[in-house]
Structures are given as structure tokens and as C-alpha cells.
Short mmCIF file of C-alpha atoms in Angstrom, two decimals:
data_model
loop_
_atom_site.label_atom_id
_atom_site.label_comp_id
_atom_site.label_asym_id
_atom_site.label_seq_id
_atom_site.Cartn_x
_atom_site.Cartn_y
_atom_site.Cartn_z
CA MET A 566 27.00 53.28 -27.47
CA GLN A 567 25.80 52.16 -30.87
CA ALA A 568 27.80 50.63 -33.70
CA LYS A 569 27.94 47.50 -35.79
CA ILE A 570 28.92 44.70 -33.45
CA THR A 571 32.15 43.14 -34.66
CA LYS A 572 34.96 41.18 -33.02
CA THR A 573 37.17 44.28 -32.96
CA LYS A 574 34.48 46.39 -31.26
CA VAL A 575 33.66 43.64 -28.79
CA ASP A 576 37.32 43.09 -27.84
CA ALA A 577 37.58 46.79 -27.04
CA LEU A 578 34.69 46.82 -24.56
CA GLN A 579 35.39 47.60 -20.90
CA ALA A 580 33.53 46.29 -17.87
CA GLY A 581 30.05 47.82 -17.80
CA ASP A 582 30.03 48.86 -21.48
CA ILE A 583 26.98 48.08 -23.62
CA LEU A 584 27.17 48.05 -27.41
CA ALA A 585 23.93 48.19 -29.40
CA ASP A 586 24.09 46.95 -33.00
CA LYS A 587 23.18 49.46 -35.75
CA GLU A 588 22.02 46.81 -38.20
CA VAL A 589 19.78 44.56 -36.07
CA LYS A 590 17.62 46.50 -33.67
CA GLY A 591 17.76 44.97 -30.20
CA PHE A 592 21.01 43.05 -30.78
CA VAL A 593 23.35 43.93 -27.90
CA ALA A 594 26.81 43.04 -26.56
CA ARG A 595 27.39 43.61 -22.83
CA CYS A 596 30.72 43.51 -21.00
CA LEU A 597 30.21 42.07 -17.53
CA GLY A 598 32.13 43.01 -14.42
CA SER A 599 34.25 39.92 -14.87
CA GLY A 600 35.35 41.13 -18.30
CA ALA A 601 33.35 38.47 -20.18
CA VAL A 602 31.15 39.70 -23.01
CA THR A 603 27.67 38.29 -23.49
CA TYR A 604 25.46 38.67 -26.55
CA GLY A 605 21.74 39.18 -26.22
CA TYR A 606 18.58 40.33 -27.93
CA ARG A 607 16.28 42.91 -26.30
CA TYR A 608 12.67 43.21 -27.42
CA ARG A 609 9.20 44.00 -26.20
CA ASP A 610 6.65 41.18 -26.07
CA LYS A 611 3.77 42.40 -28.26
CA THR A 612 1.24 40.36 -26.26
CA THR A 613 2.12 41.50 -22.74
CA GLY A 614 4.04 44.69 -23.51
CA LYS A 615 6.87 43.56 -21.22
CA GLN A 616 10.51 44.04 -22.19
CA ARG A 617 12.40 40.78 -22.59
CA TRP A 618 16.06 39.76 -22.74
CA LEU A 619 17.09 36.70 -24.73
CA GLY A 620 20.62 35.50 -24.01
CA LEU A 621 22.43 34.44 -27.18
CA GLY A 622 25.77 33.24 -25.78
CA LEU A 623 29.21 34.32 -24.58
CA HIS A 624 31.79 35.93 -26.80
CA GLY A 625 34.35 33.24 -27.50
CA SER A 626 31.78 30.47 -27.42
CA ILE A 627 30.10 32.08 -30.41
CA THR A 628 31.31 34.81 -32.78
CA ALA A 629 29.75 38.23 -33.28
CA ASP A 630 28.43 37.12 -36.71
CA GLN A 631 26.85 33.98 -35.25
CA ALA A 632 25.23 36.04 -32.51
CA ARG A 633 23.84 38.46 -35.14
CA GLU A 634 22.21 35.56 -37.01
CA PHE A 635 20.59 34.36 -33.78
CA ALA A 636 19.34 37.90 -33.16
CA LYS A 637 17.87 38.12 -36.67
CA LYS A 638 16.00 34.85 -36.13
CA ALA A 639 14.62 36.13 -32.81
CA ALA A 640 13.61 39.42 -34.45
CA GLY A 641 11.64 37.48 -37.05
CA GLU A 642 9.82 35.54 -34.35
CA VAL A 643 8.94 38.76 -32.53
CA ALA A 644 7.63 40.25 -35.78
CA ASN A 645 5.32 37.21 -36.03
CA LYS A 646 4.05 37.95 -32.52
CA GLN A 647 5.98 35.08 -30.99
CA ASP A 648 7.85 35.20 -27.69
CA PRO A 649 11.32 33.61 -28.03
CA VAL A 650 12.03 33.73 -24.29
CA GLY A 651 8.65 32.25 -23.40
CA GLU A 652 9.10 29.47 -25.93
CA ILE A 653 12.56 28.65 -24.57
CA GLN A 654 11.25 28.67 -21.01
CA GLU A 655 8.35 26.47 -22.03
CA SER A 656 10.70 24.13 -23.86
CA ARG A 657 12.97 23.92 -20.83
CA ALA A 658 9.96 23.32 -18.56
CA GLU A 659 8.73 20.57 -20.89
CA ALA A 660 12.18 18.98 -20.88
CA LYS A 661 12.19 19.15 -17.09
CA ARG A 662 8.75 17.54 -16.93
CA GLU A 663 9.85 14.78 -19.29
CA LYS A 664 12.94 14.13 -17.19
CA LEU A 665 10.85 14.04 -14.01
CA ALA A 666 8.30 11.78 -15.67
CA GLU A 667 10.98 9.25 -16.61
CA ALA A 668 12.37 9.26 -13.06
CA ASN A 669 9.08 9.32 -11.14
CA THR A 670 6.91 6.39 -12.05
CA VAL A 671 4.35 5.19 -9.52
CA ASN A 672 6.66 2.29 -8.67
CA THR A 673 9.56 4.66 -8.00
CA VAL A 674 7.45 6.85 -5.73
CA LEU A 675 6.08 3.86 -3.82
CA ASP A 676 9.62 2.52 -3.37
CA ALA A 677 10.78 5.82 -1.90
CA PHE A 678 7.65 6.16 0.26
CA GLU A 679 8.09 2.65 1.67
CA LYS A 680 11.73 3.31 2.52
CA ASP A 681 11.08 6.70 4.13
CA HIS A 682 7.71 6.17 5.77
CA VAL A 683 6.53 2.54 5.79
CA ASP A 684 9.59 0.54 6.88
CA GLY A 685 9.45 -0.01 10.62
CA LEU A 686 5.70 0.53 10.97
CA ARG A 687 3.69 -2.20 12.65
CA SER A 688 1.39 -2.21 9.65
CA GLY A 689 4.24 -1.85 7.16
CA ASP A 690 3.85 -5.34 5.72
CA GLN A 691 0.16 -4.74 5.08
CA VAL A 692 0.86 -1.46 3.27
CA LYS A 693 3.53 -3.06 1.09
CA ALA A 694 1.27 -6.02 0.36
CA ALA A 695 -1.53 -3.67 -0.72
CA PHE A 696 0.82 -1.84 -3.09
CA LYS A 697 2.23 -5.10 -4.47
CA SER A 698 -1.11 -6.81 -5.04
CA HIS A 699 -3.35 -3.94 -6.10
CA VAL A 700 -1.43 -0.80 -7.15
CA ARG A 701 1.85 -1.77 -8.80
CA PRO A 702 0.32 -4.22 -11.34
CA ARG A 703 -2.18 -1.58 -12.47
CA LEU A 704 -0.33 1.76 -12.23
CA GLY A 705 3.29 0.93 -11.41
CA ASP A 706 4.83 1.84 -14.79
CA LYS A 707 2.85 5.07 -15.28
CA SER A 708 4.43 8.46 -14.64
CA ILE A 709 2.86 10.15 -11.63
CA TYR A 710 2.49 13.31 -13.75
CA ASP A 711 0.29 11.45 -16.24
CA LEU A 712 -2.08 10.02 -13.63
CA LYS A 713 -5.72 11.06 -13.90
CA ARG A 714 -8.62 10.75 -11.48
CA SER A 715 -10.10 8.17 -13.85
CA ASP A 716 -7.00 5.97 -13.39
CA ILE A 717 -7.55 5.92 -9.63
CA THR A 718 -11.28 5.32 -10.00
CA THR A 719 -10.76 2.44 -12.43
CA MET A 720 -8.22 0.84 -10.07
CA LEU A 721 -10.56 1.14 -7.08
CA ASN A 722 -13.50 -0.32 -9.03
CA GLU A 723 -11.39 -3.33 -10.00
CA ILE A 724 -10.22 -3.84 -6.41
CA LYS A 725 -13.81 -3.58 -5.19
CA ALA A 726 -14.89 -6.25 -7.66
CA GLU A 727 -12.03 -8.58 -6.72
CA SER A 728 -11.56 -8.02 -2.99
CA GLY A 729 -14.50 -5.95 -1.76
CA PRO A 730 -15.13 -2.26 -1.04
CA VAL A 731 -13.32 -2.26 2.28
CA MET A 732 -10.08 -3.38 0.64
CA ALA A 733 -10.58 -0.75 -2.07
CA ASP A 734 -10.84 1.96 0.60
CA ARG A 735 -7.83 0.57 2.45
CA VAL A 736 -5.73 0.77 -0.73
CA LEU A 737 -7.07 4.26 -1.40
CA ALA A 738 -5.91 5.40 2.05
CA HIS A 739 -2.41 3.97 1.52
CA VAL A 740 -2.04 5.53 -1.94
CA ARG A 741 -3.35 8.88 -0.70
CA LYS A 742 -0.65 8.96 1.98
CA ALA A 743 2.04 8.07 -0.55
CA PHE A 744 0.92 10.78 -2.98
CA ASN A 745 0.60 13.40 -0.23
CA TRP A 746 4.14 12.50 0.84
CA GLN A 747 5.32 13.02 -2.74
CA MET A 748 3.59 16.42 -3.03
CA VAL A 749 5.50 17.72 0.00
CA GLN A 750 8.79 17.38 -1.88
CA ASP A 751 7.74 17.74 -5.51
CA ASP A 752 6.48 21.09 -6.77
CA GLU A 753 5.44 19.59 -10.10
CA PHE A 754 3.17 16.86 -8.73
CA LYS A 755 -0.47 17.22 -7.77
CA SER A 756 -2.27 14.16 -6.44
CA PRO A 757 -5.21 12.99 -8.59
CA ILE A 758 -7.00 11.66 -5.49
CA VAL A 759 -10.02 13.75 -4.48
CA ARG A 760 -12.90 13.50 -2.04
CA GLY A 761 -15.67 11.11 -2.97
CA MET A 762 -13.49 8.27 -4.26
CA ALA A 763 -14.15 5.99 -1.27
CA LYS A 764 -16.28 2.92 -1.95
CA THR A 765 -17.90 2.72 1.48
CA LYS A 766 -19.37 5.10 4.01
CA PRO A 767 -17.82 5.42 7.50
CA LYS A 768 -20.65 3.43 9.13
CA GLU A 769 -20.28 0.68 6.56
CA ARG A 770 -16.60 0.29 7.44
CA GLN A 771 -17.55 -0.77 10.97
CA ARG A 772 -18.11 -4.37 9.99
CA LYS A 773 -20.35 -6.67 12.03
CA ARG A 774 -20.20 -9.64 9.69
CA VAL A 775 -20.35 -12.99 11.47
CA LEU A 776 -20.39 -16.21 9.45
CA ALA A 777 -23.46 -18.39 9.85
CA ASP A 778 -23.04 -22.11 10.56
CA ASP A 779 -23.64 -23.11 6.95
CA GLU A 780 -21.08 -20.54 5.83
CA ILE A 781 -18.48 -21.96 8.23
CA ARG A 782 -19.14 -25.37 6.70
CA ASP A 783 -18.81 -23.85 3.23
CA VAL A 784 -15.43 -22.32 4.11
CA TRP A 785 -14.11 -25.55 5.66
CA LYS A 786 -15.31 -27.64 2.72
CA ALA A 787 -13.64 -25.28 0.26
CA LEU A 788 -10.42 -25.32 2.28
CA ASP A 789 -10.39 -29.10 2.14
CA GLN A 790 -10.72 -28.83 -1.65
CA PHE A 791 -8.11 -26.07 -1.94
CA GLU A 792 -5.41 -27.18 -4.39
CA ASP A 793 -4.55 -24.29 -6.73
CA GLY A 794 -2.66 -22.22 -4.17
CA PRO A 795 -0.30 -22.30 -1.17
CA ALA A 796 -0.42 -25.62 0.68
CA CYS A 797 -0.34 -23.80 4.03
CA TYR A 798 -3.39 -21.67 3.24
CA PRO A 799 -6.13 -24.02 4.56
CA ARG A 800 -4.32 -24.43 7.90
CA TYR A 801 -3.71 -20.68 8.05
CA VAL A 802 -7.36 -19.73 7.46
CA LYS A 803 -8.59 -22.23 10.06
CA SER A 804 -6.21 -20.69 12.62
CA LEU A 805 -7.93 -17.33 12.23
CA LEU A 806 -11.14 -18.84 13.63
CA LEU A 807 -9.74 -21.34 16.14
CA ALA A 808 -7.23 -18.84 17.64
CA MET A 809 -9.34 -15.71 16.93
CA THR A 810 -6.31 -13.91 15.52
CA ARG A 811 -5.95 -11.10 13.05
CA ARG A 812 -4.64 -11.83 9.58
CA ASN A 813 -0.97 -10.92 10.09
CA GLU A 814 -0.83 -12.34 13.60
CA SER A 815 -1.40 -15.85 12.28
CA SER A 816 0.57 -15.43 9.06
CA GLY A 817 3.60 -14.37 11.09
CA MET A 818 3.45 -17.29 13.54
CA HIS A 819 7.02 -18.47 14.19
CA THR A 820 8.16 -21.45 16.18
CA ASP A 821 10.27 -19.10 18.32
CA GLU A 822 6.94 -17.86 19.67
CA LEU A 823 5.87 -21.35 20.73
CA GLU A 824 6.82 -22.71 24.13
CA GLY A 825 5.19 -25.88 25.38
CA ASP A 826 1.46 -25.45 24.99
CA LEU A 827 1.58 -21.64 24.75
CA TRP A 828 1.84 -19.33 21.73
CA THR A 829 3.02 -15.82 22.65
CA ILE A 830 2.42 -13.22 19.97
CA PRO A 831 5.01 -10.51 20.78
CA ALA A 832 3.94 -6.93 21.43
CA SER A 833 5.75 -5.83 18.27
CA ARG A 834 3.23 -7.81 16.21
CA TYR A 835 0.13 -7.25 18.30
CA LYS A 836 -2.34 -4.41 17.90
CA ASN A 837 -2.47 -3.29 21.54
CA LYS A 838 1.34 -3.38 21.79
CA ARG A 839 1.32 -6.09 24.43
CA ASP A 840 2.37 -9.72 24.38
CA HIS A 841 -0.68 -11.90 23.80
CA VAL A 842 -0.60 -15.49 25.05
CA ILE A 843 -2.82 -18.13 23.42
CA PRO A 844 -3.06 -21.59 24.98
CA ILE A 845 -2.45 -24.15 22.23
CA THR A 846 -5.43 -26.48 22.12
CA PRO A 847 -5.28 -29.80 20.24
CA ALA A 848 -7.18 -28.14 17.38
CA ILE A 849 -4.60 -25.37 17.09
CA ARG A 850 -1.71 -27.82 17.54
CA GLU A 851 -2.95 -29.79 14.54
CA LEU A 852 -2.71 -26.65 12.39
CA ILE A 853 0.91 -25.94 13.34
CA GLY A 854 2.16 -29.05 11.62
CA GLU A 855 5.67 -30.44 11.40
CA LYS A 856 9.04 -28.95 10.50
CA PRO A 857 9.29 -28.19 6.74
CA ALA A 858 11.46 -30.67 4.86
CA GLY A 859 13.69 -27.93 3.42
CA CYS A 860 14.29 -26.12 6.71
CA LYS A 861 17.89 -26.39 7.93
CA LYS A 862 17.33 -24.35 11.09
CA ASN A 863 15.72 -25.19 14.41
CA SER A 864 13.00 -22.58 13.96
CA TRP A 865 10.73 -21.54 11.10
CA TYR A 866 7.56 -19.71 10.09
CA VAL A 867 4.60 -22.04 10.56
CA PHE A 868 2.67 -20.73 7.54
CA SER A 869 5.18 -20.25 4.74
CA THR A 870 5.50 -20.76 0.98
CA THR A 871 9.24 -20.22 0.45
CA LYS A 872 11.27 -23.16 -0.83
CA THR A 873 14.85 -24.40 -0.99
CA LYS A 874 15.59 -26.81 -3.83
CA GLY A 875 11.87 -27.36 -4.29
CA GLU A 876 11.11 -28.10 -0.62
CA LEU A 877 9.33 -25.79 1.81
CA ASP A 878 11.86 -24.16 4.15
CA GLY A 879 9.74 -21.87 6.35
CA ALA A 880 12.12 -18.97 5.72
CA LYS A 881 9.47 -16.26 5.27
CA PRO A 882 5.86 -15.81 6.41
CA PHE A 883 2.96 -16.36 4.06
CA SER A 884 1.77 -13.15 2.38
CA GLY A 885 -0.23 -14.05 -0.75
CA PHE A 886 -3.56 -13.14 0.81
CA SER A 887 -5.53 -11.70 -2.11
CA LYS A 888 -4.81 -14.36 -4.72
CA ALA A 889 -5.46 -17.24 -2.32
CA LYS A 890 -8.67 -15.63 -1.03
CA ARG A 891 -9.96 -15.24 -4.60
CA GLU A 892 -9.36 -18.95 -5.21
CA LEU A 893 -11.13 -19.83 -1.95
CA ASN A 894 -14.11 -17.67 -2.92
CA ARG A 895 -14.19 -19.33 -6.34
CA ILE A 896 -14.42 -22.80 -4.78
CA ILE A 897 -17.15 -21.69 -2.35
CA ALA A 898 -19.17 -20.14 -5.17
CA LYS A 899 -18.77 -23.27 -7.30
CA ASN A 900 -19.95 -25.55 -4.48
CA ARG A 901 -22.96 -23.41 -3.60
CA LYS A 902 -24.02 -23.14 -7.24
CA ALA A 903 -23.77 -26.91 -7.65
CA GLU A 904 -26.04 -27.30 -4.62
CA GLY A 905 -28.54 -24.80 -6.00
CA ARG A 906 -27.84 -22.27 -3.26
CA PRO A 907 -27.34 -18.51 -3.69
CA ALA A 908 -23.88 -16.98 -3.70
CA MET A 909 -22.27 -16.43 -0.31
CA LYS A 910 -22.43 -12.89 0.97
CA GLN A 911 -19.14 -10.99 0.66
CA TRP A 912 -16.83 -11.80 3.58
CA GLN A 913 -13.32 -11.13 4.80
CA LEU A 914 -10.76 -13.18 6.68
CA HIS A 915 -11.11 -10.84 9.65
CA ASP A 916 -14.76 -11.90 9.95
CA LEU A 917 -13.51 -15.26 11.24
CA ARG A 918 -12.13 -13.58 14.35
CA ARG A 919 -15.48 -11.94 15.02
CA THR A 920 -17.21 -15.26 14.31
CA GLY A 921 -15.01 -16.99 16.88
CA ARG A 922 -16.06 -14.47 19.52
CA SER A 923 -19.72 -15.09 18.68
CA LEU A 924 -19.25 -18.86 18.96
CA MET A 925 -17.69 -18.45 22.41
CA SER A 926 -20.83 -16.63 23.52
CA ARG A 927 -22.95 -19.47 22.14
CA ALA A 928 -20.79 -21.91 24.13
CA LYS A 929 -21.57 -19.94 27.32
CA VAL A 930 -17.98 -18.71 27.76
CA ASP A 931 -17.74 -15.90 30.31
CA ALA A 932 -17.72 -12.60 28.40
CA ASP A 933 -14.58 -11.26 30.11
CA HIS A 934 -12.64 -14.44 29.40
CA ALA A 935 -13.78 -14.34 25.77
CA GLU A 936 -12.52 -10.78 25.50
CA ARG A 937 -9.19 -11.83 27.02
CA CYS A 938 -8.94 -14.55 24.39
CA MET A 939 -9.18 -11.80 21.78
CA GLY A 940 -6.41 -9.83 23.49
CA HIS A 941 -8.73 -7.10 24.73
CA VAL A 942 -7.84 -5.35 27.99
CA ILE A 943 -10.36 -5.87 30.79
CA GLY A 944 -10.70 -3.06 33.29
CA GLY A 945 -8.03 -0.92 31.67
CA VAL A 946 -5.46 -1.41 34.45
CA ARG A 947 -2.41 -1.33 32.19
CA GLU A 948 0.16 -1.09 34.98
CA THR A 949 -0.83 -4.43 36.50
CA TYR A 950 -1.17 -6.31 33.22
CA ASP A 951 0.10 -9.89 33.41
CA ARG A 952 0.20 -11.78 30.13
CA TYR A 953 -0.08 -15.11 31.97
CA GLU A 954 -3.26 -14.20 33.84
CA TYR A 955 -6.33 -16.39 33.33
CA LEU A 956 -4.45 -18.98 31.25
CA GLU A 957 -6.64 -21.89 32.36
CA GLU A 958 -9.81 -19.91 31.78
CA LYS A 959 -8.58 -18.95 28.32
CA ARG A 960 -7.62 -22.55 27.59
CA ARG A 961 -11.12 -23.77 28.42
CA ALA A 962 -12.59 -20.97 26.32
CA PHE A 963 -10.52 -21.92 23.26
CA GLU A 964 -11.39 -25.58 23.79
CA ALA A 965 -15.07 -24.62 23.93
CA LEU A 966 -14.63 -22.72 20.67
CA ALA A 967 -12.99 -25.73 19.04
CA GLY A 968 -15.85 -27.88 20.29
CA MET A 969 -18.41 -25.53 18.82
CA VAL A 970 -16.66 -25.54 15.44
CA ALA A 971 -16.47 -29.34 15.50
CA MET A 972 -20.22 -29.62 16.20
CA ILE A 973 -21.03 -27.11 13.46
CA LEU A 974 -18.93 -29.08 10.96
CA ASN A 975 -20.48 -32.36 12.11
CA PRO A 976 -23.86 -31.50 13.63
CA PRO A 977 -25.63 -34.14 15.74
CA ALA A 978 -28.23 -36.28 14.00
CA ASN A 979 -31.08 -34.49 15.76
CA ASN A 980 -29.51 -31.16 14.65
CA VAL A 981 -29.56 -29.85 18.22
CA ILE A 982 -26.31 -28.58 19.69
CA GLN A 983 -25.95 -29.10 23.42
CA PHE A 984 -24.17 -26.21 25.12
CA THR A 985 -21.88 -26.78 28.09
CA GLU A 986 -20.80 -24.36 30.74
CA ALA A 987 -17.25 -23.39 29.81
CA ALA A 988 -14.60 -21.11 31.30
CA GLN A 989 -16.86 -19.71 33.98
#
């Protein structure tokens, strides 16, 4: 029915009744099945030709006169070829985006991703360290909805310049996983990461870098000069070569893993998921050092930077890899420049492990024993694996490696290194 919409007319409506206003075309009062009356404005969008309904409010919350004024305003917008419903929807969507943007910074997403996906992974500490060192300082406070491809590219270029292209690609892989995880549960987010952002090619990622003798001397010299960084760092880096360990295997060395002259890296920390036993040679023993002054327990992390009342306590493993490595590279570059030598080719801590294997070959260590020293499985007979097999052979191999390093650092006067048969 049609009449001027007033309070009296509205109060008389029955469930299902619709009252169209005679004064403002499109202004309507509808009585719902519940008995509540809602005001609205019906119109046809002049752009799309579709009929629209704009809710104005419930009777009681607003009066009939107030609803008529809202309808008049909407009618004016329609006359100007505007779409009141579309504008409201857009406004609501914008408000939703703003609310999401405030809640979903890169830091917030990385926190949630770490808790849901990273915690408990064998490589979890590496992923968190990559986020902490490279991503959070650069993008952490930005909303994920404001991220652009250029933001990712700029970050990767900076990481490449500071830590090398391999690290840049490693960070890219971690961030890609985090953003893909976010997209699964967030309809509003689209990852800015696209193909072609990697800084290396697949073949280039298969590193074969082995440090030359002069480079080993450069590293050792710089470590002996290392002052602006963790005191444990020189000992830690040397362990990577003398024990042929991976980065986190040495950084996580704990005295609970040491028994007599053996260091057992537990399967939970080792790549092949097996315990790996390393005979402790005098050279490795020297790197372990003494109990930290601030440690109140009977066990501690060997390479640690945490302190209690200003004294090292060994409470947590060392993790400041990137900053310390940059300082080490700076010292090496400074020394080589002072000696009139070219800059050292880009290298990584993991190259020390590969260098150790090469030095064992130079020392005539049996190839199988050298592979066992690296924790590689020989023959693939997993069921009969014995972590204490070939201990003496491995001990002689590590001693031969230490001997090779010693001769490289202090070459004989005639500059000829005599090789000895070792661990045959």
C-alpha cells in the first residue's frame, strides 16, 4: 500500500505489510515476520540498471521522519548517478582492510607462522634467525596488505650485498612459505612474491667452494684479531673446520653431549637424524674451553653469549651469525687490502666443512673414513648402523686434519708439506 509514512501508519502495520511513501519515491517501511518494522530506500542503480535496497534503520531506533530524511539524502545521491549501497559497501570494505592492516603486520604474521609451522622443526632455529636478522628489521612494521614486489626485491638485494646471494635465496624461501601460509587463511592477502626473484640459479646453489691455504690463513688471522663481537666466535668458527660440522651443530654444542674424549651430536640436531660421534682431538678440546664464570649449573652451551650479572653463563647457544660474519669479513678485507692483495672471494661458514673434507684427502685419509667423519652413511645399511664404529679411524682422520691445518698456518721453511699416511 502507499501512503505518507508516519508513526501512526507504521504502528498499524502487520507482519508482511509494506508501506511505500507518497512523498519520497522509493522510501519504504516493511513489517517483518517478527513484527519489527524496518525502513529502507529502493532505487535502481543508473550505471548497472540493477535494483538496490538501502537499509535505513529499525523503527524505534530511528523515527519515521528521520528515516525520510535519510531517504531524501539517498535519493539525491542517486540523482547524481551515485550508488549509496556501493559506497557503503566500499566504505565497510575499506574499514575492514584498515582493521586487518593494523592487526596483520609482517611481524605479526611471522610470529603466527613460527608458532604454527616453525616451532619443533629441526631447522626452526635457522628460520627464526633468518627472520630476525634479515626480514623483521626491514619489513616487520609494514602491513602485509601494503607490501609490494619492490619491497621484497629491495630486501633481497640488501641481503645479497651483506650476506651473499645464497642467503638471499634462503630468506626468500622462508618468507615465501610464511606468506603462502597466510594466504590459505586470509582472503584479503595476496603474496607479493613472484617467480624470478631468486638471486641464484639452481646450479649455482650447489656450492663447491673450498678455501685455499692462504684464505685459511686469512680467516685464522682475522679470528685472532676479532674483538668487536662475541668472544666465543673465533673458537666457534675454528670448530667448523676442525670438526667438519655444520653451522648449527657447532653452535649448539652442549657439555651434556661431551663424554670423555667423545662429542655425540644427538640425532635431533643432526641432518641425517642419527647420532654423530666426533672424537675430541687436542685441537678440538682447546676450542671447548672452560666453564663460564657466570654458570651456576654443571652443564652449559660451549659457544654462548648470554650473561648473568655481566659474566658469561652459557645459558643459550650462540646465534648472532650474520653480524659476526660481517665483522669477520671486514677484518679479512682490511688485512688483504693492507697487504696489497685483492678482496677475498665470497665465502660462507659452511665452506669450512667442505674445506675440511678436502684437507683430509690431501692428508691421505681413507675416503670412507673421511665421509664417516662428516656423518655420511657408507654403504647405506641403516639397520646395522653403529654410532661407535670406526672411532679410532675417525680419531686419526681428525688428528690428520688438525695437523694439516697447523702446517697451513705455519708452513715449513721450504714451503713443502710432507703428507703422512693417516687413518688407512
